[in-house]
mmCIF file of C-alpha atoms in Angstrom:
data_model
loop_
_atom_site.group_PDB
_atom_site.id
_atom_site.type_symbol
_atom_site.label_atom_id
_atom_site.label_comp_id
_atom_site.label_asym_id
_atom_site.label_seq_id
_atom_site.Cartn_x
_atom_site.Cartn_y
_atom_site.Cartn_z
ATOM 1 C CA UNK W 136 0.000 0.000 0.000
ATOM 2 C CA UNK W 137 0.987 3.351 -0.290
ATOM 3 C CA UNK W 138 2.264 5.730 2.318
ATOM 4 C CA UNK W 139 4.060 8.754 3.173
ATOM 5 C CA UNK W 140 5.251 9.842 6.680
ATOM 6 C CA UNK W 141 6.594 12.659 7.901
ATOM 7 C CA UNK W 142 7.382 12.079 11.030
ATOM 8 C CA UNK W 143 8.228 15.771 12.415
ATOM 9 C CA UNK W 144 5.026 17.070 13.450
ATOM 10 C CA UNK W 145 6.795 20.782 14.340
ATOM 11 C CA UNK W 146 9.974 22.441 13.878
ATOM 12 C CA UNK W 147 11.028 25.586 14.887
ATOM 13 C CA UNK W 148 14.581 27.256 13.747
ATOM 14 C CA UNK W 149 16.036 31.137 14.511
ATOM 15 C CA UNK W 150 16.245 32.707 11.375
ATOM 16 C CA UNK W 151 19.571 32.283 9.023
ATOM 17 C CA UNK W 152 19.705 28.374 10.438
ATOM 18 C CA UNK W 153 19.656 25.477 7.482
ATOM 19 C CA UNK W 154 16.332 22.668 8.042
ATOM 20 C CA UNK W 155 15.766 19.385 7.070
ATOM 21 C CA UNK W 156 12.511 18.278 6.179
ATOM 22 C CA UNK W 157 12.357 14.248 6.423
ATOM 23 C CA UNK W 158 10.074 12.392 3.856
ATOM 24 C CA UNK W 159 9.960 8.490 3.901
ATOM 25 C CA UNK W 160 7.706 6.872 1.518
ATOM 26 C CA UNK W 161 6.141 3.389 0.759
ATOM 27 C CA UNK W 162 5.017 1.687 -2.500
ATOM 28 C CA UNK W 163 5.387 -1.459 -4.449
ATOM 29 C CA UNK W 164 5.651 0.522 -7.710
ATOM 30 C CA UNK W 165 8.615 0.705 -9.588
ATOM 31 C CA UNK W 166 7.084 4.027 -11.145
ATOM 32 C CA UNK W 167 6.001 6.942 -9.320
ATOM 33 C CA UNK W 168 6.584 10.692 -8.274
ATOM 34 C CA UNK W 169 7.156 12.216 -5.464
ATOM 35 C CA UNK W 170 6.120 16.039 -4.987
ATOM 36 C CA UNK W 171 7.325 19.013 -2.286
ATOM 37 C CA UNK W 172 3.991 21.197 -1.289
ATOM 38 C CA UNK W 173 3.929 24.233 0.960
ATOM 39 C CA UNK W 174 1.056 25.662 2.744
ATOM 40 C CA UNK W 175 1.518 28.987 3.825
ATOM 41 C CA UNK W 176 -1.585 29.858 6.512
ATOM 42 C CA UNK W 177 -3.840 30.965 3.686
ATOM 43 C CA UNK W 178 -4.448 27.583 2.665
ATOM 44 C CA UNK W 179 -3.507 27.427 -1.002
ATOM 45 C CA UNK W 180 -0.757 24.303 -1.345
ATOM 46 C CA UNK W 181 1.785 25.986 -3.107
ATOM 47 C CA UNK W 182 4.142 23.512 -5.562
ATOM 48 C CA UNK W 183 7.769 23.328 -5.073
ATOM 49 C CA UNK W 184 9.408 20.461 -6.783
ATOM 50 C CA UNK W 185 8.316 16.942 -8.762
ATOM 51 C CA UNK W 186 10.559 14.116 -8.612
ATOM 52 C CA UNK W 187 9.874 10.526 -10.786
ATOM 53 C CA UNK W 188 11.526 7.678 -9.545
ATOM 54 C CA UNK W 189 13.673 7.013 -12.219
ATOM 55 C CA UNK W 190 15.245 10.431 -11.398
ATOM 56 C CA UNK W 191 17.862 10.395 -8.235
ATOM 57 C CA UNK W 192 19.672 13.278 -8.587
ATOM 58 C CA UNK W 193 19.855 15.881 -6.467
ATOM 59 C CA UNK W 194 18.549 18.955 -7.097
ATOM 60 C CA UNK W 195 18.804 22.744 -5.863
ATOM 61 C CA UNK W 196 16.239 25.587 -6.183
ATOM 62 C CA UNK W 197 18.056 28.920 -4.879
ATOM 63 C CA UNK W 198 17.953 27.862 -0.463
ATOM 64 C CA UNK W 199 16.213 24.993 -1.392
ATOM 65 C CA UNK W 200 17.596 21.653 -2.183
ATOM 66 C CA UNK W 201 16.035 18.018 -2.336
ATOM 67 C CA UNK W 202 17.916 14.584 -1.557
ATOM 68 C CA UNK W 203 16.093 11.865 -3.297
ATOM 69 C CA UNK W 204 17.597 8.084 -1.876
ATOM 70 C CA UNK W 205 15.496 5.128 -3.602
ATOM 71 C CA UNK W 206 17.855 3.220 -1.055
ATOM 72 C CA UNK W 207 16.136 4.593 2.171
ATOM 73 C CA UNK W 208 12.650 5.502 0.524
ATOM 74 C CA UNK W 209 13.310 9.122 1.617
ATOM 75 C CA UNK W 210 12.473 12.400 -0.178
ATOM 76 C CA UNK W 211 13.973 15.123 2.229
ATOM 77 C CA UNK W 212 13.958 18.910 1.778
ATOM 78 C CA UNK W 213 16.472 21.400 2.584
ATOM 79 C CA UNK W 214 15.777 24.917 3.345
ATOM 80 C CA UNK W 215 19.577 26.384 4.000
ATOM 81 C CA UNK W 216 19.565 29.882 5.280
ATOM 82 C CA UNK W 217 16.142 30.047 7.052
ATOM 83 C CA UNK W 218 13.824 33.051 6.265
ATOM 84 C CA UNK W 219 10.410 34.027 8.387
ATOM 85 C CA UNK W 220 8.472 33.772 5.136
ATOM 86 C CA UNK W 221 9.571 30.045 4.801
ATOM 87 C CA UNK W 222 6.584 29.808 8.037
ATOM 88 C CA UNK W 223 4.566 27.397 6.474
ATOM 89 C CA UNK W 224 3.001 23.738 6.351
ATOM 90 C CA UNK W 225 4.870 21.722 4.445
ATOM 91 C CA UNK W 226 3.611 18.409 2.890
ATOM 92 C CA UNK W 227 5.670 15.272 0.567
ATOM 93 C CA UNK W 228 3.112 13.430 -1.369
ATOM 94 C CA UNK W 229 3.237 10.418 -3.473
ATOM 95 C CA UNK W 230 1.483 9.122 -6.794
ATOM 96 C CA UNK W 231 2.065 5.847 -8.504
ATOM 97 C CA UNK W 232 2.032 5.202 -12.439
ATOM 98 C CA UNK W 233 -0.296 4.727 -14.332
ATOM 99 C CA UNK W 234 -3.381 5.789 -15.987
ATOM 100 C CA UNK W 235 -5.938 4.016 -13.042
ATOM 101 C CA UNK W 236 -3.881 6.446 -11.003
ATOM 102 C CA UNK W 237 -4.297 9.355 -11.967
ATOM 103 C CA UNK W 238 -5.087 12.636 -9.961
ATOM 104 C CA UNK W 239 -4.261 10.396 -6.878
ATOM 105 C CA UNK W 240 -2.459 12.367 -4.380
ATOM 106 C CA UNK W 241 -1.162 10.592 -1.107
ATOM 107 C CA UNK W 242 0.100 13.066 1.267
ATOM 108 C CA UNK W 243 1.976 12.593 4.262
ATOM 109 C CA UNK W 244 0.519 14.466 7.761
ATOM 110 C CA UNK W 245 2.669 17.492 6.847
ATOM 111 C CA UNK W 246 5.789 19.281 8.764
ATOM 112 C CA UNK W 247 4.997 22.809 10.208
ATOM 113 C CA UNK W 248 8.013 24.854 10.003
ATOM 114 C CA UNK W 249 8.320 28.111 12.293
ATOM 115 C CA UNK W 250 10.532 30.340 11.689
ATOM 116 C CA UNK W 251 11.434 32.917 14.163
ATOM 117 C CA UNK W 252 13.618 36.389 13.751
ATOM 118 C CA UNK P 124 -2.371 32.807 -16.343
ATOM 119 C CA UNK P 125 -4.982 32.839 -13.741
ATOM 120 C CA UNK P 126 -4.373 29.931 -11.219
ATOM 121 C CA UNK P 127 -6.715 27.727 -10.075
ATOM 122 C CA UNK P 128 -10.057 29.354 -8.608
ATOM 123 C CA UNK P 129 -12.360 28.018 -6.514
ATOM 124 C CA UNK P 130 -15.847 29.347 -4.445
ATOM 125 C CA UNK P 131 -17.304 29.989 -2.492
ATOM 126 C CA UNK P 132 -13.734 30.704 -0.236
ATOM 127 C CA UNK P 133 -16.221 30.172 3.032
ATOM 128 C CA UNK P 134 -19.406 28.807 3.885
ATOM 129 C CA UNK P 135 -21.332 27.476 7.084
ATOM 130 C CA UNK P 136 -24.160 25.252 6.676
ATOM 131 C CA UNK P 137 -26.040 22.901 8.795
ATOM 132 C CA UNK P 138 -26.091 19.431 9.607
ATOM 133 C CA UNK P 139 -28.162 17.736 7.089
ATOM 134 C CA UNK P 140 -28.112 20.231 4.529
ATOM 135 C CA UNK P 141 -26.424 19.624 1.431
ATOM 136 C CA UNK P 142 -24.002 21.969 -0.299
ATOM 137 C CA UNK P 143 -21.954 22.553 -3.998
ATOM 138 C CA UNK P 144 -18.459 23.898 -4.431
ATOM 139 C CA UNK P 145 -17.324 24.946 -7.372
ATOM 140 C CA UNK P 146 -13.308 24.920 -9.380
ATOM 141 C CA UNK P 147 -11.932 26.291 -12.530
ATOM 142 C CA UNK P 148 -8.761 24.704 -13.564
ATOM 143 C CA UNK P 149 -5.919 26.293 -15.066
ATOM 144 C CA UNK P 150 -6.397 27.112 -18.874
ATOM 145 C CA UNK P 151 -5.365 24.311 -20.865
ATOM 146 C CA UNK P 152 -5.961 21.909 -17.493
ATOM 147 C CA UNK P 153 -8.656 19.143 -18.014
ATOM 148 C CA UNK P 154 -8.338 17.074 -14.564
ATOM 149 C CA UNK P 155 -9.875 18.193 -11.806
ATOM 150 C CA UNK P 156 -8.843 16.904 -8.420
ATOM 151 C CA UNK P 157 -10.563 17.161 -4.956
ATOM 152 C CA UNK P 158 -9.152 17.168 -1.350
ATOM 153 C CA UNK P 159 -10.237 17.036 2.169
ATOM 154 C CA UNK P 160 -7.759 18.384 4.332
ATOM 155 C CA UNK P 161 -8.672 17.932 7.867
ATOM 156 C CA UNK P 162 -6.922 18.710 11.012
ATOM 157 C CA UNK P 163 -7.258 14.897 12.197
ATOM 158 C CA UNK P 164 -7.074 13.256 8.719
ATOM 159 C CA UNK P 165 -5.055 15.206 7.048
ATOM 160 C CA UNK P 166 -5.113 15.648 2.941
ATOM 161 C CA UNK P 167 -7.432 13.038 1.670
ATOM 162 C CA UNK P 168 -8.005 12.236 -2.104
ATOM 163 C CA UNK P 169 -11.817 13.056 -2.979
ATOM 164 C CA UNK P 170 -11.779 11.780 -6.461
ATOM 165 C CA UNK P 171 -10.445 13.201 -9.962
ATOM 166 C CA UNK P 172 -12.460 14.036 -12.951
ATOM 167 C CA UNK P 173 -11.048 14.565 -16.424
ATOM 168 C CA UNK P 174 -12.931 15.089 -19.611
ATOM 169 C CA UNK P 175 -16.350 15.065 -17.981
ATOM 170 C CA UNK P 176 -15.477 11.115 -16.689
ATOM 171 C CA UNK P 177 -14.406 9.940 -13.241
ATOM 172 C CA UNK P 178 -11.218 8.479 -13.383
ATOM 173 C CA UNK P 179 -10.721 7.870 -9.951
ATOM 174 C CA UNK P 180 -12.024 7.904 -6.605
ATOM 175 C CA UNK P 181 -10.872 8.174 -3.057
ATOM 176 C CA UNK P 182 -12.470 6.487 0.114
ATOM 177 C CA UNK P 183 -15.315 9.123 0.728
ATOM 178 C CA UNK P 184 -19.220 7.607 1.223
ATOM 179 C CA UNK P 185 -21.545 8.114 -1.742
ATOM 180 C CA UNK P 186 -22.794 11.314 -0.068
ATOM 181 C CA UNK P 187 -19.929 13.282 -1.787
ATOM 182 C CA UNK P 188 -20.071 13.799 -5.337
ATOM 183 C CA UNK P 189 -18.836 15.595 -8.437
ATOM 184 C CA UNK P 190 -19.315 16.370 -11.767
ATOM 185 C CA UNK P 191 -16.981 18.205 -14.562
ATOM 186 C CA UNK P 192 -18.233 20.393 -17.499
ATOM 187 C CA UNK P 193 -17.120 20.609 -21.049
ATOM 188 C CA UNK P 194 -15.070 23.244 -20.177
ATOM 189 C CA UNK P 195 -13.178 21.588 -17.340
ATOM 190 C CA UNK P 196 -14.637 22.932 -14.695
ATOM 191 C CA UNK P 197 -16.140 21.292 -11.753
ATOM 192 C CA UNK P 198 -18.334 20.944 -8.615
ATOM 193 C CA UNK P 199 -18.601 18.681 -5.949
ATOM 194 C CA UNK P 200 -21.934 18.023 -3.895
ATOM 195 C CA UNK P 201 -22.048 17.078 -0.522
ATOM 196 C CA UNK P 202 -25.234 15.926 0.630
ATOM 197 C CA UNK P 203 -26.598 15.294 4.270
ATOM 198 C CA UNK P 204 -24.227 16.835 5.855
ATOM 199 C CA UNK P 205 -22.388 16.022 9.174
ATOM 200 C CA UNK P 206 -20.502 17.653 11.451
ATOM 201 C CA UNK P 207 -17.569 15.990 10.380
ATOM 202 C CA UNK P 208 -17.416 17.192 6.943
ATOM 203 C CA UNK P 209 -16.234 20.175 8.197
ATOM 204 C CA UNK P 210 -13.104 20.886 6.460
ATOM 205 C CA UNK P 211 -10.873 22.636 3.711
ATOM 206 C CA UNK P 212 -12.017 21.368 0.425
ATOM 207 C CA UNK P 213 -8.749 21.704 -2.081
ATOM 208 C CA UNK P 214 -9.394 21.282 -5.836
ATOM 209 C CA UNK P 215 -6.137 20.732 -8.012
ATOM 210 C CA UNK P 216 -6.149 20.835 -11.818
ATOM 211 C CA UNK P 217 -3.563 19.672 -14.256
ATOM 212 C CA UNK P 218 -2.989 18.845 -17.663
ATOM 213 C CA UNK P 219 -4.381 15.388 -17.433
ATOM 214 C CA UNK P 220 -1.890 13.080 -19.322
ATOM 215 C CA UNK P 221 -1.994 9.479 -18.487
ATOM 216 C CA UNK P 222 1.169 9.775 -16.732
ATOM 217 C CA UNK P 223 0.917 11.909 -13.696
ATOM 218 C CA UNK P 224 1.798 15.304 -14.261
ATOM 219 C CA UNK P 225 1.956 18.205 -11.362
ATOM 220 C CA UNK P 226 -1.354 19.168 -9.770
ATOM 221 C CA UNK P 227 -1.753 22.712 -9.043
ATOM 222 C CA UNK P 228 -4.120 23.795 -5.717
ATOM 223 C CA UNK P 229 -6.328 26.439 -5.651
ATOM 224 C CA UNK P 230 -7.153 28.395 -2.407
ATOM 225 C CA UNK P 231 -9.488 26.049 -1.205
ATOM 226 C CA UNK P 232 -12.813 26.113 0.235
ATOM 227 C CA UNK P 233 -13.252 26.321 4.030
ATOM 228 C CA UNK P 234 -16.569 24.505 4.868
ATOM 229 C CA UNK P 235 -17.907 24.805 8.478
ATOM 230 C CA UNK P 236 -21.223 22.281 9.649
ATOM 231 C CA UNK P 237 -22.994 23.340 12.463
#
């Protein structure tokens, strides 16, 4: 079955200090993505980075960088340099192949990250 | 390129009422997704609509329901309502290929059952 946890409920960092985000993920597909979403407290889920699994490299977005290990079944997210508008809910969500699959979202129960000045 | 849109952005209702909320995709999007995101459940897949078909459904009772126009966009009915539908109803849209492609949220509905 599939499943994504994100097992740090909270996290709070003083501005200017690097985060990790963990992600670990379950699925017996040999195809899938894996997606970054932030949800800043107005509610709109706010994309940040797709990832297929045939895809392992790393990959950097300005402060933000991703670690993808097919290994470990992780998909963990950097923020390096901490900034109060990074304040937000952040969810890793899975989807498998296919076309009997599509639109299918599974989400893990989300990180909320707390930046403080 | 307007983003996804959804209303109404709020609504209260009471239990046993029934209730539609309405999403336009993306230009150029033809599947529609819907969410549940709820403080104890968390994001939950609703179902997904593309070119006026389900193509897949979520875990939800037959008392939630959707539909999609010719022109992508769609609604989802809740009927009878209970007091644990309360919740932020997400819809995503994207392009629709068979292979999943990125799903982009609007703001959401926030739906309160008293």
């Amino acid at each position: 079955a599939q499943k994504v946890t994100q097992a740090q409920t909270e996290i709070s960092v003083v501005e200017k200090e690097d985060v990790t985000l963990d992600c670990v993920y379950e699925t017996r597909d040999t195809t899938y993505y894996l997606f970054w979403y932030k949800q800043p407290p107005s509610g709109e889920l706010v994309f940040l980075i797709r990832r297929n699994s045939f895809d392992e490299q790393n990959e950097i977005s300005g402060r933000y960088s991703w670690n993808f290990q097919k290994s470990t079944s992780s998909f963990n997210f950097t923020i390096t340099a901490s900034q109060v508008v990074d304040s937000a809910v952040y969810f890793c969500a899975l989807s498998e192949g296919g076309s009997n699959q599509g639109g299918k979202l599974i989400f893990g129960q989300g990180t909320e990250l707390s930046v403080k000045p | 390129k307007a983003g996804v849109t959804q209303t109404p952005r709020y609504l209260i209702k009471t239990r046993g009422q029934q209730v539609t909320l309405s999403c336009s995709p993306i230009s150029g999007h033809r599947s529609v997704s819907w969410y549940q995101q709820t403080p104890g459940q968390g994001l939950q897949f609703l179902f997904e609509y593309f070119s006026e078909t389900q193509r897949n459904k979520g875990n939800f009772p037959g008392r939630f329901s959707g539909r999609q126009f010719s022109n992508s966009r769609s609604e989802m009915n809740v009927s009878t309502l209970e007091l644990g539908d309360s919740a932020l109803y997400l819809c995503a849209s994207s392009l629709g290929q068979l292979d999943t492609d990125t799903q982009y949220f609007g703001p959401g509905t926030r739906l309160t059952v008293l």
